[in-house]
């Protein structure tokens, strides 16, 4: 797994997918995110991004989760699948 | 501490007690209703149940008690509602647990099964929503899962009543689930702590996991345990470079996935209307016009249906009132009885027509699963007032009734968010206030102005939120909200839920209406009403309302719709005698001033009485200021 290609989850385009690499932030949000399947290694698909700098809608473990944009910036994913990698 | 009560409560209780435990939105309340008859509100979003609800059922040939607990993702950490579940389970006052699992999210559900296994409570696993799992292309070998866990596993579709009798019949065979071992380093840490827990009455592995995860009151431990916990935590996190609580969660997840892969096969999911609907309704641009259209449609339907029914009911009830008045004659007793009848009649004519369609449509939106979508759409906007999208759920519930809205703030993770959201939810027009808006402004002034009141209300709530979050700074953790799939609402659930909510009006409001109205009529007949009204002139005078509105406004503290019904009674010629401006001012004041008594009670319980007092004073000030302002405006 190469960290060179990891980008913030918030920057995945709608329809794009990635493998979750790391969650930055405290133990509290790490545990809360894990309850809904967001943990390193999980495959995450971006379904949509809300308006007004709003949340992102993700699909993980066959379930849809809305995540505030701030939190989505603190999660790193390694893009894969149909979405093009945005040259990091 | 919760664990200290374990095993203490079983004596002195004759009925076997079974608790429903599961992750949010797994269908616990639906199952509960199917087992005990319609007692709980079930909805398609997390956090509908925030308190333990009880009912009776026939369990394996014996009468027993069934308890519906708030949904919980895990027994570790969590919000206030989830803590209710944990404390209930740890109290030991339960004979068996039915874990209700969403079969379409089996992997995640099994992580909770493993936590229940640590707890050592006899349990049965109910794989609910098997139709949903099939839809996703997941097929589950139920018998293999039962063998692996060593407990009865029953497939069910609770919303259609499938598998329920098998589930209840399996309860006598409930056993503590088998716990597959975690990785060696984690097991070593757990054993090290568990070895020091000899005198502790709780299940040692659960208690050890709790302590290893960094929870469960480290301060009250005996020195030997405290040292073991500290050393085990340090060793584990050094070895893995991660917090022990997070490591435990990942271990359970890994074991759950191993179980899942052993018993489930995942094929091709079906893609239908439900998957495509979100492409439109949650679209970052198109989602908003649809949101506005849906809310406008709701408003129009309630207004139209309510007006139609009222048009039929009113003349009929008026005729009846005339005949009753003639039969009663005059005198104080006649005034009392006549007044009581008028109150009851008004309750029927004004309350029912708008309330029934409103509650039905609200139930429809809840059951389809639109509420969390609104939370998603409005998250960005909510950030502007210092909150986030999860607060939208209590707000939307507030349009039905303020009490569940205040209780639903328990799903929020942050104390400050909870306080601000509860204070704001109180100002959202509940069904009782919708009756006033529709029955007074909508009917006499026009639907456009009524709609304007709803829109203006949102603006005031937003402004109040902006002010409150600046007075109470601090950034909440941000939105983390599961968006469940759309579900086809079932007529039984819609009607059951509407009836549960309507019951409050019928059983509580109608007697209250009759008694208040009778007493007011008596006061008028005896010439006391003038004095009562004069004592609240400080409210009615600045608002430019007739002094007769005084007592009705005070009575509105009991129930908001009471103020309209009483006003109709108190004025010669009914509410139609008011000017349009007075109607609007009256409604604006009713919208904001002191929340009803039931709400004050709920607020007191959730926020404490000092904060509740502040909310009561604040909302009354807002009501008076806005009422006076609107008076100058129109």
CSV table of N, CA and C in Angstrom, one decimal, chain A residues 5-73:
chain,number,residue,atom,x,y,z
A,5,UNK,N,0.0,7.9,-2.9
A,5,UNK,CA,-1.2,8.2,-3.8
A,5,UNK,C,-2.4,8.6,-2.9
A,6,UNK,N,-2.2,8.7,-1.6
A,6,UNK,CA,-3.4,8.9,-0.8
A,6,UNK,C,-3.8,10.4,-0.9
A,7,UNK,N,-5.1,10.6,-0.9
A,7,UNK,CA,-5.7,12.0,-1.0
A,7,UNK,C,-6.8,12.0,0.1
A,8,UNK,N,-7.2,13.3,0.5
A,8,UNK,CA,-8.3,13.4,1.4
A,8,UNK,C,-9.6,12.8,0.8
A,9,UNK,N,-10.3,12.1,1.6
A,9,UNK,CA,-11.6,11.5,1.1
A,9,UNK,C,-12.5,12.6,0.5
A,10,UNK,N,-12.5,13.8,1.0
A,10,UNK,CA,-13.3,14.8,0.5
A,10,UNK,C,-13.1,15.2,-0.9
A,11,UNK,N,-11.8,14.8,-1.4
A,11,UNK,CA,-11.5,15.2,-2.8
A,11,UNK,C,-11.8,14.1,-3.8
A,12,UNK,N,-12.4,13.0,-3.4
A,12,UNK,CA,-12.8,12.0,-4.3
A,12,UNK,C,-14.0,12.6,-5.1
A,13,UNK,N,-14.0,12.4,-6.5
A,13,UNK,CA,-15.1,12.8,-7.2
A,13,UNK,C,-16.3,11.9,-7.0
A,14,UNK,N,-17.5,12.4,-7.2
A,14,UNK,CA,-18.7,11.6,-7.1
A,14,UNK,C,-18.6,10.4,-8.1
A,15,UNK,N,-18.8,9.2,-7.6
A,15,UNK,CA,-18.7,8.0,-8.4
A,15,UNK,C,-17.3,7.3,-8.1
A,16,UNK,N,-16.3,8.1,-7.6
A,16,UNK,CA,-15.0,7.6,-7.4
A,16,UNK,C,-14.9,6.7,-6.2
A,17,UNK,N,-13.9,5.9,-6.1
A,17,UNK,CA,-13.8,4.9,-5.0
A,17,UNK,C,-12.4,5.0,-4.5
A,18,UNK,N,-12.2,4.5,-3.3
A,18,UNK,CA,-10.8,4.5,-2.7
A,18,UNK,C,-10.8,3.5,-1.6
A,19,UNK,N,-9.5,3.1,-1.2
A,19,UNK,CA,-9.4,2.3,0.0
A,19,UNK,C,-8.9,3.2,1.1
A,20,UNK,N,-9.6,3.1,2.2
A,20,UNK,CA,-9.2,4.0,3.3
A,20,UNK,C,-7.9,3.7,3.9
A,21,UNK,N,-7.0,4.7,4.0
A,21,UNK,CA,-5.7,4.5,4.5
A,21,UNK,C,-5.5,4.9,5.9
A,22,UNK,N,-6.0,6.1,6.3
A,22,UNK,CA,-5.8,6.6,7.6
A,22,UNK,C,-6.9,7.6,8.0
A,23,UNK,N,-7.1,7.6,9.3
A,23,UNK,CA,-8.1,8.6,9.9
A,23,UNK,C,-7.3,9.5,10.8
A,24,UNK,N,-7.2,10.8,10.5
A,24,UNK,CA,-6.5,11.7,11.4
A,24,UNK,C,-7.6,12.3,12.4
A,25,UNK,N,-7.2,12.6,13.6
A,25,UNK,CA,-8.1,13.1,14.6
A,25,UNK,C,-8.1,12.2,15.8
A,26,UNK,N,-8.9,12.6,16.8
A,26,UNK,CA,-8.8,11.9,18.1
A,26,UNK,C,-9.4,10.5,18.1
A,27,UNK,N,-9.3,9.9,19.3
A,27,UNK,CA,-9.8,8.6,19.5
A,27,UNK,C,-11.4,8.6,19.3
A,28,UNK,N,-12.0,9.7,19.8
A,28,UNK,CA,-13.5,9.8,19.7
A,28,UNK,C,-14.0,9.6,18.3
A,29,UNK,N,-13.5,10.4,17.4
A,29,UNK,CA,-14.0,10.3,16.0
A,29,UNK,C,-13.6,9.0,15.4
A,30,UNK,N,-12.4,8.5,15.7
A,30,UNK,CA,-11.9,7.3,15.1
A,30,UNK,C,-12.9,6.1,15.5
A,31,UNK,N,-13.4,6.1,16.8
A,31,UNK,CA,-14.3,5.1,17.2
A,31,UNK,C,-15.7,5.3,16.5
A,32,UNK,N,-16.1,6.6,16.5
A,32,UNK,CA,-17.4,6.9,15.9
A,32,UNK,C,-17.5,6.5,14.5
A,33,UNK,N,-16.4,6.8,13.7
A,33,UNK,CA,-16.4,6.4,12.3
A,33,UNK,C,-16.3,4.9,12.1
A,34,UNK,N,-15.6,4.2,13.0
A,34,UNK,CA,-15.5,2.7,12.9
A,34,UNK,C,-16.9,2.1,13.1
A,35,UNK,N,-17.8,2.7,13.9
A,35,UNK,CA,-19.1,2.1,14.1
A,35,UNK,C,-19.8,2.0,12.8
A,36,UNK,N,-19.6,2.9,11.9
A,36,UNK,CA,-20.3,2.8,10.6
A,36,UNK,C,-19.4,2.2,9.5
A,37,UNK,N,-18.3,1.5,9.9
A,37,UNK,CA,-17.5,0.8,8.9
A,37,UNK,C,-16.3,1.6,8.3
A,38,UNK,N,-16.1,2.8,8.8
A,38,UNK,CA,-15.0,3.6,8.2
A,38,UNK,C,-13.8,3.3,9.0
A,39,UNK,N,-13.0,2.4,8.5
A,39,UNK,CA,-11.7,2.0,9.2
A,39,UNK,C,-10.7,1.7,8.1
A,40,UNK,N,-9.4,1.8,8.5
A,40,UNK,CA,-8.3,1.6,7.5
A,40,UNK,C,-8.6,0.2,6.8
A,41,UNK,N,-8.4,0.2,5.5
A,41,UNK,CA,-8.6,-1.0,4.7
A,41,UNK,C,-10.0,-1.0,4.1
A,42,UNK,N,-11.0,-0.3,4.6
A,42,UNK,CA,-12.3,-0.3,4.0
A,42,UNK,C,-12.4,0.3,2.6
A,43,UNK,N,-13.2,-0.3,1.8
A,43,UNK,CA,-13.4,0.3,0.5
A,43,UNK,C,-14.5,1.3,0.5
A,44,UNK,N,-14.3,2.5,0.1
A,44,UNK,CA,-15.2,3.6,0.2
A,44,UNK,C,-15.6,4.1,-1.2
A,45,UNK,N,-16.9,4.3,-1.4
A,45,UNK,CA,-17.3,4.9,-2.7
A,45,UNK,C,-18.0,6.3,-2.4
A,46,UNK,N,-17.6,7.3,-3.1
A,46,UNK,CA,-18.2,8.6,-3.0
A,46,UNK,C,-19.5,8.6,-3.8
A,47,UNK,N,-20.6,8.8,-3.2
A,47,UNK,CA,-21.9,8.8,-4.0
A,47,UNK,C,-22.2,10.2,-4.4
A,48,UNK,N,-22.2,11.2,-3.5
A,48,UNK,CA,-22.5,12.6,-3.8
A,48,UNK,C,-21.9,13.5,-2.8
A,49,UNK,N,-21.8,14.7,-3.2
A,49,UNK,CA,-21.3,15.8,-2.2
A,49,UNK,C,-22.4,16.8,-2.1
A,50,UNK,N,-22.7,17.2,-0.8
A,50,UNK,CA,-23.8,18.1,-0.6
A,50,UNK,C,-23.4,19.5,-1.0
A,51,UNK,N,-24.4,20.4,-1.1
A,51,UNK,CA,-24.2,21.8,-1.5
A,51,UNK,C,-23.7,22.6,-0.3
A,52,UNK,N,-23.4,23.8,-0.5
A,52,UNK,CA,-22.9,24.8,0.5
A,52,UNK,C,-21.7,24.2,1.3
A,53,UNK,N,-20.8,23.6,0.7
A,53,UNK,CA,-19.6,23.0,1.4
A,53,UNK,C,-20.1,21.9,2.3
A,54,UNK,N,-21.2,21.4,2.0
A,54,UNK,CA,-21.9,20.4,2.9
A,54,UNK,C,-21.3,19.1,2.9
A,55,UNK,N,-21.9,18.1,3.5
A,55,UNK,CA,-21.3,16.8,3.7
A,55,UNK,C,-21.2,16.0,2.4
A,56,UNK,N,-20.4,14.9,2.6
A,56,UNK,CA,-20.3,13.9,1.5
A,56,UNK,C,-21.2,12.7,1.8
A,57,UNK,N,-21.7,12.1,0.8
A,57,UNK,CA,-22.4,10.8,1.0
A,57,UNK,C,-21.6,9.7,0.5
A,58,UNK,N,-21.3,8.7,1.4
A,58,UNK,CA,-20.4,7.6,1.1
A,58,UNK,C,-21.2,6.3,1.1
A,59,UNK,N,-20.6,5.3,0.4
A,59,UNK,CA,-21.1,4.0,0.5
A,59,UNK,C,-19.9,3.2,1.0
A,60,UNK,N,-20.1,2.5,2.2
A,60,UNK,CA,-19.1,1.7,2.8
A,60,UNK,C,-19.8,0.5,3.4
A,61,UNK,N,-19.2,-0.7,3.2
A,61,UNK,CA,-19.8,-2.0,3.7
A,61,UNK,C,-21.3,-2.1,3.3
A,62,UNK,N,-21.6,-1.6,2.1
A,62,UNK,CA,-23.0,-1.8,1.7
A,62,UNK,C,-24.0,-0.9,2.4
A,63,UNK,N,-23.5,0.2,3.0
A,63,UNK,CA,-24.4,1.1,3.7
A,63,UNK,C,-24.0,2.5,3.4
A,64,UNK,N,-25.0,3.4,3.4
A,64,UNK,CA,-24.7,4.8,3.0
A,64,UNK,C,-24.5,5.6,4.3
A,65,UNK,N,-23.5,6.5,4.3
A,65,UNK,CA,-23.2,7.3,5.4
A,65,UNK,C,-23.0,8.7,5.0
A,66,UNK,N,-23.6,9.7,5.7
A,66,UNK,CA,-23.3,11.1,5.4
A,66,UNK,C,-22.3,11.5,6.4
A,67,UNK,N,-21.3,12.2,5.9
A,67,UNK,CA,-20.1,12.6,6.7
A,67,UNK,C,-19.9,14.1,6.5
A,68,UNK,N,-19.7,14.9,7.5
A,68,UNK,CA,-19.4,16.3,7.4
A,68,UNK,C,-18.1,16.5,6.6
A,69,UNK,N,-18.1,17.6,5.9
A,69,UNK,CA,-16.9,17.9,5.0
A,69,UNK,C,-15.6,17.9,5.8
A,70,UNK,N,-15.7,18.5,7.0
A,70,UNK,CA,-14.5,18.6,7.9
A,70,UNK,C,-13.9,17.3,8.2
A,71,UNK,N,-14.8,16.3,8.6
A,71,UNK,CA,-14.4,15.0,8.9
A,71,UNK,C,-13.8,14.3,7.7
A,72,UNK,N,-14.4,14.6,6.5
A,72,UNK,CA,-14.0,13.9,5.3
A,72,UNK,C,-12.6,14.4,4.8
A,73,UNK,N,-12.2,15.6,5.3
A,73,UNK,CA,-10.9,16.1,5.0
A,73,UNK,C,-9.8,15.4,5.8
